[in-house]
Amino acid sequence: TFRPVTPTVYTVVARGVGGCEQLESRIRTGPLRRRLQYPYHPHVTLAFEVSEPELDRAYEELADLDVGFTVDEFVRYELGDEGLWYPARTFALAR
């Protein structure tokens, strides 16, 4: 969990962390370069901005979560004038 800093429960990325870190560092260059508020931490968010009891429940019930998945692409989102995020471009990842 990232509590008390943010109301988030997550699961760690156990395999492929190095690839995630390389991708993040290659993306965060040029106009996307900025100082991060928090260090980059590969994870999958399980619960976010829900009530404390719901965060506790996610933490307890998903403590043994063990899943696998392949990421074939990622999407760059842009923040619209009305405060909503919209997909702007999809990037395919090489295997």
Short mmCIF file of N, CA, C and O in Angstrom, two decimals:
data_model
loop_
_atom_site.label_atom_id
_atom_site.label_comp_id
_atom_site.label_asym_id
_atom_site.label_seq_id
_atom_site.Cartn_x
_atom_site.Cartn_y
_atom_site.Cartn_z
N THR A 1 0.84 -1.18 0.00
CA THR A 1 0.00 0.00 0.00
C THR A 1 0.88 1.24 0.00
O THR A 1 2.03 1.20 0.46
N PHE A 2 0.35 2.31 -0.54
CA PHE A 2 1.04 3.60 -0.50
C PHE A 2 0.48 4.48 0.61
O PHE A 2 0.82 5.65 0.72
N ARG A 3 -0.40 3.92 1.43
CA ARG A 3 -0.96 4.70 2.54
C ARG A 3 0.12 4.99 3.57
O ARG A 3 1.00 4.16 3.75
N PRO A 4 0.14 6.09 4.23
CA PRO A 4 -0.85 7.16 4.26
C PRO A 4 -0.63 8.24 3.20
O PRO A 4 -1.37 9.20 3.14
N VAL A 5 0.39 8.09 2.35
CA VAL A 5 0.68 9.14 1.37
C VAL A 5 -0.44 9.28 0.35
O VAL A 5 -0.90 10.38 0.07
N THR A 6 -0.86 8.15 -0.23
CA THR A 6 -2.01 8.15 -1.14
C THR A 6 -2.89 6.96 -0.81
O THR A 6 -2.39 5.91 -0.36
N PRO A 7 -4.20 7.06 -1.03
CA PRO A 7 -5.12 5.97 -0.73
C PRO A 7 -5.07 4.89 -1.81
O PRO A 7 -5.96 4.79 -2.65
N THR A 8 -4.00 4.10 -1.78
CA THR A 8 -3.76 3.12 -2.85
C THR A 8 -3.32 1.79 -2.27
O THR A 8 -2.48 1.74 -1.39
N VAL A 9 -3.89 0.71 -2.83
CA VAL A 9 -3.42 -0.65 -2.57
C VAL A 9 -2.97 -1.19 -3.92
O VAL A 9 -3.66 -1.03 -4.92
N TYR A 10 -1.80 -1.81 -3.95
CA TYR A 10 -1.26 -2.30 -5.21
C TYR A 10 -0.60 -3.65 -5.02
O TYR A 10 -0.38 -4.11 -3.90
N THR A 11 -0.29 -4.29 -6.14
CA THR A 11 0.53 -5.49 -6.12
C THR A 11 1.81 -5.17 -6.87
O THR A 11 1.81 -4.39 -7.83
N VAL A 12 2.90 -5.73 -6.42
CA VAL A 12 4.19 -5.45 -7.04
C VAL A 12 4.32 -6.21 -8.36
O VAL A 12 3.68 -7.23 -8.57
N VAL A 13 5.15 -5.70 -9.22
CA VAL A 13 5.54 -6.41 -10.44
C VAL A 13 6.77 -7.23 -10.07
O VAL A 13 7.78 -6.67 -9.66
N ALA A 14 6.64 -8.54 -10.14
CA ALA A 14 7.72 -9.41 -9.70
C ALA A 14 8.68 -9.77 -10.83
O ALA A 14 9.88 -9.91 -10.61
N ARG A 15 8.17 -9.92 -12.05
CA ARG A 15 9.02 -10.24 -13.20
C ARG A 15 8.88 -9.12 -14.22
O ARG A 15 7.80 -8.59 -14.41
N GLY A 16 9.96 -8.77 -14.84
CA GLY A 16 9.92 -7.73 -15.85
C GLY A 16 10.16 -6.33 -15.32
O GLY A 16 9.99 -5.35 -16.04
N VAL A 17 10.57 -6.25 -14.06
CA VAL A 17 10.81 -4.93 -13.45
C VAL A 17 11.88 -4.16 -14.23
O VAL A 17 11.72 -2.98 -14.51
N GLY A 18 12.95 -4.84 -14.60
CA GLY A 18 14.02 -4.18 -15.34
C GLY A 18 13.53 -3.59 -16.65
O GLY A 18 13.89 -2.46 -17.01
N GLY A 19 12.71 -4.34 -17.36
CA GLY A 19 12.14 -3.84 -18.61
C GLY A 19 11.24 -2.64 -18.38
O GLY A 19 11.27 -1.67 -19.16
N CYS A 20 10.45 -2.68 -17.31
CA CYS A 20 9.60 -1.53 -16.96
C CYS A 20 10.45 -0.31 -16.66
O CYS A 20 10.14 0.80 -17.12
N GLU A 21 11.52 -0.50 -15.92
CA GLU A 21 12.39 0.63 -15.56
C GLU A 21 13.09 1.21 -16.78
O GLU A 21 13.22 2.43 -16.92
N GLN A 22 13.53 0.34 -17.70
CA GLN A 22 14.16 0.83 -18.93
C GLN A 22 13.17 1.62 -19.78
O GLN A 22 13.51 2.68 -20.30
N LEU A 23 11.97 1.09 -19.91
CA LEU A 23 10.94 1.78 -20.69
C LEU A 23 10.62 3.13 -20.08
O LEU A 23 10.57 4.15 -20.78
N GLU A 24 10.44 3.18 -18.76
CA GLU A 24 10.12 4.44 -18.09
C GLU A 24 11.23 5.46 -18.30
O GLU A 24 10.96 6.63 -18.59
N SER A 25 12.48 5.05 -18.19
CA SER A 25 13.58 6.01 -18.35
C SER A 25 13.71 6.48 -19.79
O SER A 25 14.10 7.62 -20.03
N ARG A 26 13.37 5.63 -20.76
CA ARG A 26 13.45 6.03 -22.17
C ARG A 26 12.29 6.96 -22.54
O ARG A 26 12.45 7.84 -23.37
N ILE A 27 11.15 6.75 -21.91
CA ILE A 27 9.98 7.59 -22.19
C ILE A 27 10.15 8.96 -21.56
O ILE A 27 9.83 9.98 -22.16
N ARG A 28 10.65 9.01 -20.35
CA ARG A 28 10.72 10.26 -19.58
C ARG A 28 11.95 11.07 -19.98
O ARG A 28 12.83 11.35 -19.18
N THR A 29 12.01 11.45 -21.27
CA THR A 29 13.09 12.27 -21.80
C THR A 29 12.48 13.40 -22.62
O THR A 29 11.27 13.42 -22.87
N GLY A 30 13.30 14.32 -23.05
CA GLY A 30 12.83 15.43 -23.88
C GLY A 30 11.70 16.18 -23.20
O GLY A 30 11.80 16.52 -22.01
N PRO A 31 10.59 16.41 -23.92
CA PRO A 31 9.49 17.18 -23.34
C PRO A 31 8.78 16.46 -22.19
O PRO A 31 8.04 17.08 -21.43
N LEU A 32 8.99 15.17 -22.05
CA LEU A 32 8.36 14.40 -20.96
C LEU A 32 9.26 14.30 -19.73
O LEU A 32 8.89 13.69 -18.74
N ARG A 33 10.44 14.90 -19.80
CA ARG A 33 11.36 14.87 -18.66
C ARG A 33 10.85 15.81 -17.58
O ARG A 33 10.51 16.96 -17.85
N ARG A 34 10.76 15.30 -16.37
CA ARG A 34 10.38 16.11 -15.23
C ARG A 34 10.79 15.41 -13.96
O ARG A 34 11.00 14.20 -13.94
N ARG A 35 10.88 16.18 -12.90
CA ARG A 35 11.17 15.60 -11.59
C ARG A 35 9.90 14.93 -11.08
O ARG A 35 8.83 15.53 -11.09
N LEU A 36 10.02 13.68 -10.65
CA LEU A 36 8.86 12.94 -10.17
C LEU A 36 8.56 13.28 -8.72
O LEU A 36 9.48 13.49 -7.92
N GLN A 37 7.29 13.32 -8.40
CA GLN A 37 6.88 13.56 -7.02
C GLN A 37 7.26 12.36 -6.14
O GLN A 37 7.61 12.52 -4.98
N TYR A 38 7.18 11.17 -6.73
CA TYR A 38 7.55 9.93 -6.04
C TYR A 38 8.46 9.13 -6.97
O TYR A 38 8.35 9.23 -8.19
N PRO A 39 9.35 8.31 -6.42
CA PRO A 39 10.20 7.48 -7.28
C PRO A 39 9.35 6.52 -8.12
O PRO A 39 8.28 6.08 -7.68
N TYR A 40 9.82 6.21 -9.32
CA TYR A 40 9.12 5.24 -10.17
C TYR A 40 9.11 3.88 -9.48
O TYR A 40 10.13 3.43 -8.96
N HIS A 41 7.96 3.24 -9.48
CA HIS A 41 7.78 1.98 -8.77
C HIS A 41 6.82 1.11 -9.58
O HIS A 41 5.60 1.32 -9.53
N PRO A 42 7.33 0.15 -10.39
CA PRO A 42 6.44 -0.68 -11.20
C PRO A 42 5.45 -1.44 -10.30
O PRO A 42 5.85 -2.14 -9.38
N HIS A 43 4.16 -1.26 -10.57
CA HIS A 43 3.12 -1.90 -9.78
C HIS A 43 1.82 -1.94 -10.57
O HIS A 43 1.71 -1.29 -11.61
N VAL A 44 0.86 -2.69 -10.07
CA VAL A 44 -0.49 -2.71 -10.61
C VAL A 44 -1.42 -2.25 -9.50
O VAL A 44 -1.46 -2.87 -8.43
N THR A 45 -2.13 -1.17 -9.72
CA THR A 45 -3.05 -0.64 -8.72
C THR A 45 -4.26 -1.54 -8.60
O THR A 45 -4.88 -1.91 -9.60
N LEU A 46 -4.60 -1.91 -7.37
CA LEU A 46 -5.76 -2.76 -7.10
C LEU A 46 -6.93 -1.96 -6.54
O LEU A 46 -8.08 -2.31 -6.76
N ALA A 47 -6.65 -0.93 -5.78
CA ALA A 47 -7.71 -0.08 -5.21
C ALA A 47 -7.13 1.32 -5.05
O ALA A 47 -5.99 1.48 -4.63
N PHE A 48 -7.94 2.33 -5.39
CA PHE A 48 -7.46 3.70 -5.35
C PHE A 48 -8.62 4.64 -5.05
O PHE A 48 -9.69 4.52 -5.68
N GLU A 49 -8.41 5.55 -4.11
CA GLU A 49 -9.41 6.56 -3.76
C GLU A 49 -10.78 5.96 -3.46
O GLU A 49 -11.81 6.41 -3.96
N VAL A 50 -10.77 4.89 -2.66
CA VAL A 50 -12.00 4.31 -2.14
C VAL A 50 -11.95 4.47 -0.62
O VAL A 50 -10.96 4.94 -0.07
N SER A 51 -12.98 4.06 0.05
CA SER A 51 -13.04 4.23 1.51
C SER A 51 -11.96 3.41 2.20
O SER A 51 -11.46 2.42 1.65
N GLU A 52 -11.63 3.81 3.42
CA GLU A 52 -10.64 3.06 4.21
C GLU A 52 -11.02 1.59 4.37
O GLU A 52 -10.18 0.71 4.20
N PRO A 53 -12.30 1.28 4.68
CA PRO A 53 -12.66 -0.14 4.78
C PRO A 53 -12.46 -0.89 3.46
O PRO A 53 -12.05 -2.05 3.46
N GLU A 54 -12.72 -0.23 2.33
CA GLU A 54 -12.51 -0.89 1.04
C GLU A 54 -11.02 -1.09 0.76
O GLU A 54 -10.63 -2.12 0.21
N LEU A 55 -10.19 -0.14 1.14
CA LEU A 55 -8.75 -0.31 1.00
C LEU A 55 -8.27 -1.48 1.87
O LEU A 55 -7.48 -2.31 1.42
N ASP A 56 -8.76 -1.54 3.11
CA ASP A 56 -8.39 -2.64 4.01
C ASP A 56 -8.82 -3.98 3.42
O ASP A 56 -8.06 -4.96 3.46
N ARG A 57 -10.01 -4.02 2.87
CA ARG A 57 -10.53 -5.26 2.29
C ARG A 57 -9.68 -5.69 1.10
O ARG A 57 -9.32 -6.86 0.98
N ALA A 58 -9.35 -4.76 0.21
CA ALA A 58 -8.50 -5.09 -0.94
C ALA A 58 -7.15 -5.61 -0.47
O ALA A 58 -6.63 -6.61 -0.99
N TYR A 59 -6.57 -4.96 0.52
CA TYR A 59 -5.27 -5.35 1.06
C TYR A 59 -5.32 -6.78 1.62
O TYR A 59 -4.44 -7.60 1.34
N GLU A 60 -6.35 -7.07 2.38
CA GLU A 60 -6.47 -8.39 3.01
C GLU A 60 -6.83 -9.49 2.02
O GLU A 60 -6.22 -10.55 2.02
N GLU A 61 -7.83 -9.23 1.18
CA GLU A 61 -8.33 -10.28 0.29
C GLU A 61 -7.43 -10.54 -0.92
O GLU A 61 -7.52 -11.61 -1.53
N LEU A 62 -6.61 -9.58 -1.27
CA LEU A 62 -5.74 -9.75 -2.43
C LEU A 62 -4.27 -9.93 -2.04
O LEU A 62 -3.39 -9.88 -2.90
N ALA A 63 -4.02 -10.21 -0.77
CA ALA A 63 -2.64 -10.34 -0.27
C ALA A 63 -1.88 -11.46 -0.98
O ALA A 63 -0.67 -11.36 -1.18
N ASP A 64 -2.55 -12.52 -1.39
CA ASP A 64 -1.90 -13.65 -2.04
C ASP A 64 -2.07 -13.65 -3.55
O ASP A 64 -1.86 -14.68 -4.20
N LEU A 65 -2.46 -12.53 -4.11
CA LEU A 65 -2.69 -12.44 -5.55
C LEU A 65 -1.42 -12.81 -6.31
O LEU A 65 -0.33 -12.32 -6.03
N ASP A 66 -1.57 -13.69 -7.27
CA ASP A 66 -0.45 -14.13 -8.10
C ASP A 66 -0.99 -14.35 -9.51
O ASP A 66 -1.64 -15.35 -9.78
N VAL A 67 -0.78 -13.39 -10.37
CA VAL A 67 -1.28 -13.48 -11.74
C VAL A 67 -0.14 -13.16 -12.71
O VAL A 67 0.86 -12.56 -12.33
N GLY A 68 -0.33 -13.55 -13.93
CA GLY A 68 0.63 -13.23 -14.98
C GLY A 68 -0.09 -12.59 -16.15
O GLY A 68 -1.25 -12.90 -16.42
N PHE A 69 0.58 -11.69 -16.82
CA PHE A 69 0.01 -11.07 -18.01
C PHE A 69 1.14 -10.55 -18.87
O PHE A 69 2.25 -10.30 -18.39
N THR A 70 0.86 -10.39 -20.13
CA THR A 70 1.82 -9.86 -21.08
C THR A 70 1.35 -8.48 -21.52
O THR A 70 0.16 -8.29 -21.80
N VAL A 71 2.25 -7.55 -21.57
CA VAL A 71 1.93 -6.20 -22.02
C VAL A 71 2.46 -6.06 -23.45
O VAL A 71 3.66 -6.18 -23.68
N ASP A 72 1.55 -5.84 -24.39
CA ASP A 72 1.92 -5.71 -25.80
C ASP A 72 2.01 -4.26 -26.25
O ASP A 72 2.56 -3.97 -27.31
N GLU A 73 1.42 -3.36 -25.46
CA GLU A 73 1.39 -1.95 -25.85
C GLU A 73 1.17 -1.09 -24.63
O GLU A 73 0.80 -1.58 -23.56
N PHE A 74 1.43 0.19 -24.77
CA PHE A 74 1.05 1.15 -23.74
C PHE A 74 0.44 2.36 -24.44
O PHE A 74 0.63 2.56 -25.63
N VAL A 75 -0.30 3.12 -23.68
CA VAL A 75 -1.05 4.24 -24.23
C VAL A 75 -0.63 5.52 -23.54
O VAL A 75 -0.54 5.56 -22.31
N ARG A 76 -0.37 6.55 -24.33
CA ARG A 76 -0.12 7.89 -23.79
C ARG A 76 -1.46 8.61 -23.71
O ARG A 76 -2.23 8.63 -24.66
N TYR A 77 -1.75 9.13 -22.54
CA TYR A 77 -2.99 9.88 -22.31
C TYR A 77 -2.68 11.36 -22.22
O TYR A 77 -1.60 11.75 -21.79
N GLU A 78 -3.64 12.18 -22.62
CA GLU A 78 -3.52 13.62 -22.49
C GLU A 78 -4.71 14.14 -21.71
O GLU A 78 -5.83 13.64 -21.86
N LEU A 79 -4.45 15.14 -20.89
CA LEU A 79 -5.48 15.73 -20.05
C LEU A 79 -6.25 16.76 -20.86
O LEU A 79 -5.68 17.72 -21.38
N GLY A 80 -7.58 16.56 -20.96
CA GLY A 80 -8.43 17.47 -21.70
C GLY A 80 -8.79 18.70 -20.88
O GLY A 80 -8.58 18.75 -19.66
N ASP A 81 -9.34 19.69 -21.54
CA ASP A 81 -9.71 20.95 -20.89
C ASP A 81 -10.71 20.76 -19.76
O ASP A 81 -10.73 21.54 -18.81
N GLU A 82 -11.54 19.71 -19.85
CA GLU A 82 -12.55 19.48 -18.81
C GLU A 82 -12.04 18.64 -17.65
O GLU A 82 -12.79 18.25 -16.76
N GLY A 83 -10.71 18.35 -17.65
CA GLY A 83 -10.12 17.62 -16.54
C GLY A 83 -10.18 16.12 -16.68
O GLY A 83 -9.85 15.40 -15.73
N LEU A 84 -10.57 15.60 -17.84
CA LEU A 84 -10.61 14.16 -18.08
C LEU A 84 -9.42 13.75 -18.94
O LEU A 84 -8.95 14.52 -19.78
N TRP A 85 -8.95 12.52 -18.72
CA TRP A 85 -7.82 12.00 -19.50
C TRP A 85 -8.34 11.24 -20.72
O TRP A 85 -9.27 10.45 -20.61
N TYR A 86 -7.69 11.46 -21.86
CA TYR A 86 -8.08 10.82 -23.11
C TYR A 86 -6.86 10.13 -23.74
O TYR A 86 -5.76 10.68 -23.72
N PRO A 87 -7.09 8.92 -24.33
CA PRO A 87 -5.98 8.26 -25.02
C PRO A 87 -5.55 9.10 -26.21
O PRO A 87 -6.38 9.54 -27.00
N ALA A 88 -4.25 9.34 -26.33
CA ALA A 88 -3.74 10.17 -27.41
C ALA A 88 -2.99 9.34 -28.45
O ALA A 88 -3.07 9.62 -29.64
N ARG A 89 -2.25 8.32 -27.98
CA ARG A 89 -1.47 7.50 -28.91
C ARG A 89 -1.14 6.17 -28.26
O ARG A 89 -0.84 6.13 -27.05
N THR A 90 -1.20 5.11 -29.06
CA THR A 90 -0.85 3.78 -28.59
C THR A 90 0.51 3.40 -29.18
O THR A 90 0.77 3.65 -30.35
N PHE A 91 1.36 2.82 -28.34
CA PHE A 91 2.69 2.40 -28.75
C PHE A 91 2.79 0.89 -28.58
O PHE A 91 2.60 0.37 -27.48
N ALA A 92 3.09 0.19 -29.67
CA ALA A 92 3.29 -1.26 -29.61
C ALA A 92 4.68 -1.54 -29.05
O ALA A 92 5.63 -0.80 -29.31
N LEU A 93 4.79 -2.59 -28.26
CA LEU A 93 6.07 -3.01 -27.70
C LEU A 93 6.59 -4.22 -28.48
O LEU A 93 5.83 -5.14 -28.81
N ALA A 94 7.87 -4.22 -28.78
CA ALA A 94 8.49 -5.35 -29.48
C ALA A 94 8.66 -6.49 -28.49
O ALA A 94 8.85 -6.29 -27.32
N ARG A 95 8.60 -7.67 -29.01
CA ARG A 95 8.79 -8.86 -28.17
C ARG A 95 10.18 -9.38 -28.29
O ARG A 95 10.87 -9.32 -29.18
#
